Tab-separated table of C-alpha atoms and ligand atoms in Angstrom:
chain	number	residue	atom	x	y	z
A	1	MET	CA	0.117	-0.082	0.114
A	2	PRO	CA	1.683	3.529	-0.892
A	3	SER	CA	1.954	5.847	1.877
A	4	PHE	CA	1.423	9.124	0.516
A	5	CYS	CA	-0.560	10.711	-2.244
A	6	VAL	CA	0.235	13.627	-4.045
A	7	LEU	CA	-1.776	16.912	-4.674
A	8	PHE	CA	-0.767	18.944	-8.332
A	9	PRO	CA	-1.983	21.971	-9.545
A	10	ALA	CA	-4.830	21.372	-11.865
A	11	PHE	CA	-3.879	21.866	-15.585
A	12	CYS	CA	-5.938	25.232	-16.431
A	13	ASP	CA	-7.429	23.774	-19.709
A	14	GLY	CA	-8.234	20.480	-18.352
A	15	LEU	CA	-9.184	20.825	-14.949
A	16	ARG	CA	-9.236	16.936	-14.102
A	17	GLU	CA	-5.380	16.510	-14.914
A	18	PRO	CA	-2.303	17.974	-13.553
A	19	ASP	CA	-0.553	20.919	-14.917
A	20	PRO	CA	1.329	19.411	-17.918
A	21	SER	CA	4.752	20.706	-16.504
A	22	PHE	CA	4.377	17.820	-13.802
A	23	ASN	CA	3.860	15.147	-16.110
A	24	ARG	CA	7.151	13.485	-15.619
A	25	GLU	CA	6.278	13.407	-12.024
A	26	LEU	CA	3.263	12.165	-12.953
A	27	SER	CA	4.331	9.208	-14.940
A	28	ALA	CA	6.551	8.051	-12.042
A	29	LEU	CA	3.869	7.947	-9.819
A	30	GLU	CA	1.776	5.940	-12.322
A	31	THR	CA	4.251	3.423	-12.524
A	32	LEU	CA	4.873	3.392	-8.998
A	33	GLY	CA	1.022	3.130	-8.143
A	34	ILE	CA	1.324	6.128	-5.885
A	35	PRO	CA	-1.971	8.121	-5.885
A	36	TRP	CA	-2.470	11.592	-7.293
A	37	ARG	CA	-5.193	14.276	-7.168
A	38	VAL	CA	-5.700	17.555	-8.454
A	39	VAL	CA	-6.501	21.067	-6.757
A	40	ASN	CA	-7.957	24.142	-8.859
A	41	LEU	CA	-5.279	26.797	-7.420
A	42	ASP	CA	-7.082	29.730	-9.060
A	43	ALA	CA	-10.335	29.175	-7.275
A	44	LEU	CA	-8.210	28.342	-4.147
A	45	ARG	CA	-6.959	31.932	-4.363
A	46	GLY	CA	-10.649	33.271	-5.080
A	47	GLY	CA	-11.579	31.504	-1.874
A	48	ASP	CA	-14.309	29.219	-4.003
A	49	LEU	CA	-13.609	25.998	-2.614
A	50	VAL	CA	-16.239	23.870	-4.266
A	51	LYS	CA	-14.675	24.962	-7.429
A	52	ALA	CA	-11.028	24.267	-6.264
A	53	PHE	CA	-11.972	20.511	-5.217
A	54	ARG	CA	-14.562	19.857	-7.639
A	55	PHE	CA	-12.073	17.038	-9.335
A	56	PHE	CA	-10.423	16.243	-6.138
A	57	GLY	CA	-12.239	12.923	-6.324
A	58	ASP	CA	-12.382	10.841	-2.823
A	59	ALA	CA	-10.152	11.611	0.018
A	60	PRO	CA	-7.184	9.597	0.177
A	61	SER	CA	-6.268	7.482	2.787
A	62	GLN	CA	-2.743	8.139	2.640
A	63	PRO	CA	-1.551	11.618	4.132
A	64	ILE	CA	-1.115	14.483	1.102
A	65	ILE	CA	2.062	15.696	-0.471
A	66	TYR	CA	1.493	18.927	-2.132
A	67	ARG	CA	3.978	19.263	-5.601
A	68	GLY	CA	3.043	22.444	-7.514
A	69	TRP	CA	3.699	26.122	-7.599
A	70	ILE	CA	5.012	28.075	-4.887
A	71	LEU	CA	2.148	29.406	-2.613
A	72	HIS	CA	1.753	32.296	-0.485
A	73	PRO	CA	2.140	31.021	3.067
A	74	GLU	CA	-1.867	31.926	3.498
A	75	GLU	CA	-2.908	30.166	0.399
A	76	PHE	CA	-0.683	27.256	1.725
A	77	SER	CA	-2.341	27.419	5.091
A	78	ASN	CA	-6.043	27.819	3.644
A	79	LEU	CA	-5.011	24.734	1.582
A	80	VAL	CA	-4.110	22.487	4.543
A	81	ASP	CA	-7.465	23.752	6.016
A	82	ALA	CA	-9.222	22.947	2.770
A	83	LEU	CA	-7.921	19.291	3.072
A	84	ALA	CA	-8.476	18.932	6.704
A	85	SER	CA	-11.928	19.696	6.322
A	86	ARG	CA	-12.336	17.185	3.453
A	87	GLY	CA	-10.430	14.749	6.243
A	88	CYS	CA	-7.082	14.441	4.435
A	89	ARG	CA	-3.811	15.633	6.518
A	90	THR	CA	-0.836	17.169	4.678
A	91	ILE	CA	2.796	16.036	5.505
A	92	THR	CA	4.008	19.623	5.328
A	93	THR	CA	1.751	21.665	7.890
A	94	ALA	CA	1.438	25.642	7.066
A	95	GLU	CA	4.014	26.332	9.729
A	96	ASN	CA	6.617	23.903	8.004
A	97	TYR	CA	5.974	25.520	4.893
A	98	ARG	CA	6.590	29.178	5.896
A	99	GLN	CA	9.594	28.361	7.803
A	100	ALA	CA	11.054	26.494	4.745
A	101	LEU	CA	9.561	29.198	2.205
A	102	LEU	CA	10.225	32.886	3.888
A	103	PHE	CA	14.107	33.724	3.665
A	104	PRO	CA	13.968	35.526	7.135
A	105	GLU	CA	12.374	32.458	8.721
A	106	PHE	CA	15.144	30.045	7.429
A	107	TYR	CA	18.202	32.443	7.083
A	108	PRO	CA	19.286	32.072	10.740
A	109	ALA	CA	19.542	27.949	10.184
A	110	ILE	CA	21.733	28.583	7.415
A	111	ALA	CA	23.703	31.733	8.599
A	112	ASP	CA	26.893	30.309	9.665
A	113	CYS	CA	27.406	28.181	5.888
A	114	SER	CA	25.945	31.188	3.693
A	115	PHE	CA	26.911	34.560	2.800
A	116	PRO	CA	25.732	37.589	4.250
A	117	ALA	CA	21.882	38.719	3.943
A	118	VAL	CA	19.998	41.525	5.193
A	119	TRP	CA	16.150	41.849	4.721
A	120	ILE	CA	13.438	44.695	5.238
A	121	GLU	CA	9.577	44.119	5.191
A	122	GLY	CA	8.090	46.177	2.097
A	123	SER	CA	9.686	47.438	-0.905
A	124	ASP	CA	11.021	50.981	-0.169
A	125	PRO	CA	14.719	51.630	-1.717
A	126	VAL	CA	15.562	53.844	1.153
A	127	HIS	CA	14.878	51.601	3.736
A	128	ALA	CA	16.984	48.837	1.696
A	129	LEU	CA	19.833	51.063	0.967
A	130	GLN	CA	20.010	51.677	4.835
A	131	ALA	CA	19.770	48.090	5.793
A	132	ALA	CA	22.505	47.424	2.627
A	133	GLN	CA	25.065	49.465	4.515
A	134	GLN	CA	25.404	46.503	6.845
A	135	LEU	CA	26.734	44.671	4.074
A	136	GLY	CA	29.584	47.147	2.804
A	137	PRO	CA	29.074	49.153	-0.711
A	138	PRO	CA	27.386	47.414	-3.799
A	139	PRO	CA	26.965	45.231	-5.846
A	140	TYR	CA	23.935	43.885	-4.174
A	141	PHE	CA	21.599	41.101	-5.488
A	142	ILE	CA	18.016	41.426	-4.602
A	143	LYS	CA	15.160	39.158	-4.428
A	144	ASP	CA	11.939	38.866	-2.245
A	145	HIS	CA	11.435	37.121	0.768
A	146	ALA	CA	10.410	33.978	-1.299
A	147	LYS	CA	11.899	34.390	-4.795
A	148	SER	CA	13.919	36.232	-7.136
A	149	ALA	CA	13.701	37.881	-10.757
A	150	LYS	CA	16.555	35.668	-12.078
A	151	GLU	CA	14.900	35.198	-15.351
A	152	ILE	CA	15.307	38.956	-15.934
A	153	TRP	CA	18.866	39.102	-14.793
A	154	PRO	CA	20.637	41.575	-14.161
A	155	HIS	CA	17.883	44.502	-14.395
A	156	GLY	CA	15.616	42.832	-11.787
A	157	CYS	CA	18.262	41.386	-9.240
A	158	VAL	CA	21.744	43.025	-9.589
A	159	VAL	CA	22.126	46.458	-7.883
A	160	LEU	CA	25.286	47.833	-9.377
A	161	ASP	CA	25.087	51.259	-7.466
A	162	LYS	CA	23.082	53.173	-5.127
A	163	LYS	CA	20.983	54.493	-7.589
A	164	ALA	CA	20.120	51.144	-8.728
A	165	MET	CA	18.546	49.978	-5.982
A	166	ALA	CA	14.826	51.975	-6.606
A	167	PRO	CA	14.654	50.664	-10.230
A	168	THR	CA	15.922	47.073	-9.677
A	169	ILE	CA	13.425	46.911	-6.680
A	170	ARG	CA	10.803	48.313	-9.150
A	171	ALA	CA	11.735	45.413	-11.854
A	172	LEU	CA	11.351	42.994	-9.377
A	173	GLN	CA	8.114	43.674	-8.301
A	174	ASP	CA	6.988	44.115	-11.949
A	175	PHE	CA	8.371	40.759	-12.391
A	176	ARG	CA	6.681	38.828	-9.410
A	177	GLU	CA	3.332	40.894	-9.842
A	178	ASP	CA	0.940	39.132	-7.100
A	179	GLN	CA	3.547	36.624	-6.433
A	180	PHE	CA	6.092	39.220	-4.829
A	181	GLU	CA	6.448	37.831	-1.262
A	182	GLY	CA	6.819	39.988	1.997
A	183	GLY	CA	9.818	42.635	1.419
A	184	ILE	CA	13.560	42.816	-0.049
A	185	VAL	CA	16.320	40.628	1.017
A	186	ILE	CA	19.914	42.301	-0.034
A	187	ARG	CA	23.089	40.263	-0.369
A	188	PRO	CA	26.375	40.898	-1.779
A	189	LEU	CA	26.875	40.005	-5.156
A	190	MET	CA	28.950	36.871	-5.218
A	191	ARG	CA	31.055	35.786	-7.804
A	192	ARG	CA	29.736	32.389	-9.010
A	193	ARG	CA	32.115	29.393	-10.382
A	194	TYR	CA	31.161	29.652	-13.998
A	195	ILE	CA	30.782	26.087	-15.782
A	196	GLY	CA	30.582	27.066	-19.408
A	197	GLU	CA	27.986	28.185	-21.978
A	198	SER	CA	24.819	25.886	-21.644
A	199	PRO	CA	24.091	23.910	-25.198
A	200	PHE	CA	20.218	24.852	-24.207
A	201	GLY	CA	21.528	28.460	-24.035
A	202	GLY	CA	22.865	30.852	-21.051
A	203	GLU	CA	25.413	30.370	-19.155
A	204	LEU	CA	25.856	27.654	-16.405
A	205	PHE	CA	27.599	28.177	-13.100
A	206	GLU	CA	28.149	25.390	-10.743
A	207	GLU	CA	24.981	24.734	-8.295
A	208	TYR	CA	23.102	21.861	-6.765
A	209	ARG	CA	19.923	20.881	-5.438
A	210	LEU	CA	19.352	18.676	-1.982
A	211	PHE	CA	16.059	17.505	-1.062
A	212	PHE	CA	15.631	16.031	2.387
A	213	PHE	CA	12.322	14.354	3.441
A	214	LEU	CA	11.469	13.167	7.025
A	215	GLY	CA	14.915	13.992	8.186
A	216	SER	CA	16.884	12.316	5.437
A	217	LEU	CA	18.651	13.422	2.444
A	218	ILE	CA	16.939	11.540	-0.249
A	219	SER	CA	18.724	13.473	-3.028
A	220	LEU	CA	21.310	15.595	-4.495
A	221	SER	CA	21.724	16.469	-7.837
A	222	ALA	CA	23.319	19.421	-9.993
A	223	TYR	CA	20.819	22.479	-10.388
A	224	ASP	CA	20.644	22.520	-14.065
A	225	ARG	CA	20.671	20.085	-17.120
A	226	ILE	CA	24.338	19.850	-17.050
A	227	GLY	CA	26.780	20.515	-13.900
A	228	GLY	CA	29.728	19.430	-11.354
A	229	SER	CA	29.712	16.368	-9.530
A	230	GLY	CA	27.743	16.131	-6.352
A	231	SER	CA	30.443	13.937	-4.728
A	232	SER	CA	32.185	17.705	-4.077
A	233	VAL	CA	29.337	18.870	-1.875
A	234	PRO	CA	29.990	18.846	1.603
A	235	ASP	CA	27.911	16.980	3.952
A	236	CYS	CA	24.882	19.055	4.530
A	237	ARG	CA	22.629	16.360	6.584
A	238	PHE	CA	22.811	18.680	9.767
A	239	LEU	CA	20.042	20.869	8.159
A	240	SER	CA	17.243	18.345	9.017
A	241	GLN	CA	17.759	19.033	12.727
A	242	ARG	CA	17.817	23.013	11.859
A	243	ILE	CA	15.076	23.373	9.468
A	244	ASP	CA	11.362	22.654	10.861
A	245	SER	CA	10.070	20.904	7.839
A	246	PRO	CA	9.695	17.292	6.653
A	247	PHE	CA	10.101	18.047	3.050
A	248	PHE	CA	12.381	21.135	2.041
A	249	SER	CA	15.031	21.457	-0.525
A	250	ALA	CA	18.468	23.244	0.023
A	251	ASP	CA	20.501	24.809	-2.758
A	252	VAL	CA	24.085	25.288	-2.749
A	253	VAL	CA	26.036	27.313	-4.717
A	254	VAL	CA	30.112	27.108	-5.481
A	255	CYS	CA	32.080	30.505	-5.910
A	256	GLU	CA	34.759	30.968	-7.746
A	257	ASP	CA	37.373	30.396	-4.851
A	258	GLY	CA	36.015	26.974	-4.850
A	259	ARG	CA	33.977	27.467	-1.450
A	260	HIS	CA	30.246	26.000	-1.288
A	261	TYR	CA	27.742	28.039	0.446
A	262	ILE	CA	23.899	26.986	1.222
A	263	LEU	CA	22.023	29.458	-0.924
A	264	GLU	CA	18.891	29.011	0.049
A	265	ILE	CA	16.130	26.816	1.412
A	266	GLY	CA	13.028	25.795	0.003
A	267	ASP	CA	9.549	24.180	0.611
A	268	GLY	CA	10.241	20.510	-0.869
A	269	GLY	CA	6.565	20.596	-2.342
A	270	SER	CA	7.392	23.789	-4.209
A	271	SER	CA	10.796	23.252	-5.310
A	272	ALA	CA	11.327	22.193	-8.994
A	273	LEU	CA	12.989	18.664	-9.728
A	274	PRO	CA	16.356	19.275	-10.980
A	275	PRO	CA	15.950	18.459	-14.952
A	276	THR	CA	19.051	15.602	-14.225
A	277	LEU	CA	16.748	14.229	-11.321
A	278	SER	CA	14.721	11.178	-12.129
A	279	PRO	CA	11.141	11.328	-10.562
A	280	MET	CA	11.162	7.732	-10.245
A	281	GLU	CA	13.993	7.783	-8.179
A	282	PHE	CA	12.924	10.863	-6.411
A	283	TYR	CA	9.272	9.159	-5.391
A	284	SER	CA	10.751	5.851	-4.703
A	285	ALA	CA	12.942	7.663	-2.064
A	286	MET	CA	10.387	9.090	-0.866
A	287	GLU	CA	8.300	6.144	-0.546
A	288	ARG	CA	10.965	4.121	0.868
A	289	THR	CA	11.789	6.923	3.480
A	290	LEU	CA	7.970	7.066	4.681
A	291	SER	CA	7.476	3.206	4.709
A	292	GLN	CA	10.766	2.708	6.760
A	293	ALA	CA	9.378	5.963	9.266
A	294	GLY	CA	5.831	4.112	9.590
A	295	ALA	CA	7.871	1.287	10.380
A	296	ALA	CA	10.068	2.287	12.962
B	1	ADP	N1	24.302	37.148	-3.485
B	1	ADP	C1	24.368	36.336	-4.846
B	1	ADP	N2	25.447	36.635	-5.697
B	1	ADP	C2	25.221	35.831	-6.975
B	1	ADP	N3	24.573	35.533	-7.645
B	1	ADP	C3	23.270	34.956	-7.050
B	1	ADP	C4	23.230	35.693	-5.561
B	1	ADP	N4	22.201	35.058	-4.803
B	1	ADP	C5	21.483	34.299	-5.916
B	1	ADP	N5	22.480	34.466	-6.892
B	1	ADP	C6	21.891	33.501	-8.169
B	1	ADP	O1	20.716	33.453	-8.715
B	1	ADP	C7	19.768	32.621	-8.600
B	1	ADP	C8	18.566	32.936	-7.783
B	1	ADP	O2	18.963	33.234	-6.681
B	1	ADP	P1	17.727	32.673	-5.590
B	1	ADP	O3	18.356	33.177	-4.023
B	1	ADP	O4	17.788	31.026	-5.375
B	1	ADP	O5	16.542	32.673	-5.979
B	1	ADP	P2	15.147	32.050	-6.666
B	1	ADP	O6	14.262	32.115	-5.095
B	1	ADP	O7	14.877	33.000	-7.345
B	1	ADP	O8	15.981	30.851	-6.717
B	1	ADP	C9	20.817	31.405	-7.760
B	1	ADP	O9	20.475	30.293	-8.186
B	1	ADP	C10	22.323	31.967	-8.111
B	1	ADP	O10	22.734	31.381	-9.259
B	2	MG	MG1	16.871	29.361	-6.180
């Protein structure tokens, strides 16, 4: 009997199916016989729970693991409550989700193995520059409390001088729209180790993504389609003692001097699987870990 059920965002054009971005995960679940459900996130955001759960089907007997887009903490909390009222339990609680998603929540747990960071609530550039003084002079890297606008590098995340703070924050906000979370995080701009030009387009830097489930490290892979060797990554298993979440990711970046830093933590359910990570291996590892925890 499978020990968990996966909940995906429904595809906006075919509400009975998961969003096609999760097709590889879906086919792994089908192969492994792990049940799944869908929820209509737009309806959930709009507060229409009947519509949100229209194609959810019967309540699974197993606890639920959400795998989907990043939600605001209040949205995740609403999802947990709506599931509870249908007799379903999530493995990740609303509190766990906040702790792994929000920079100010997880940063203290990684500060000694990350590079410096300061943050503000809201998006006032004067306030951001005041806070940034603790870091020394620019250049800085900025993001909101959950995500950056790395897709529009450099103008949405790199602050080369003080006068660039205001337009960069504006570009970040415009890019993130209603996904913008909390406030601004400011960090020194680090020199990442360049791996080369990607055949898929763009520059590649050495980064890794780790997933932890129920206190165990279940996967470690290069972040991108091409990457370095995971065996070079220092042992990060201590993180499971520090992050109050049963399911989270940790990203490790390598800088030009060869040092590894923990860049950020993420909620395991809303962190993308790196392209080289096989969803079959990922879900098998989760299944194994949960059955062992159940047996213990
Ligand atoms: N301080 C920094 N200096 C240089 N590059 C950075 C810095 N912080 C993040 N990056 C780069 O930007 C990318 C996105 O930053 P990250 O903090 O992971 O935000 P996101 O939540 O959008 O993934 C990282 O994968 C890393 O390559
Ligand atoms: Mg990241």
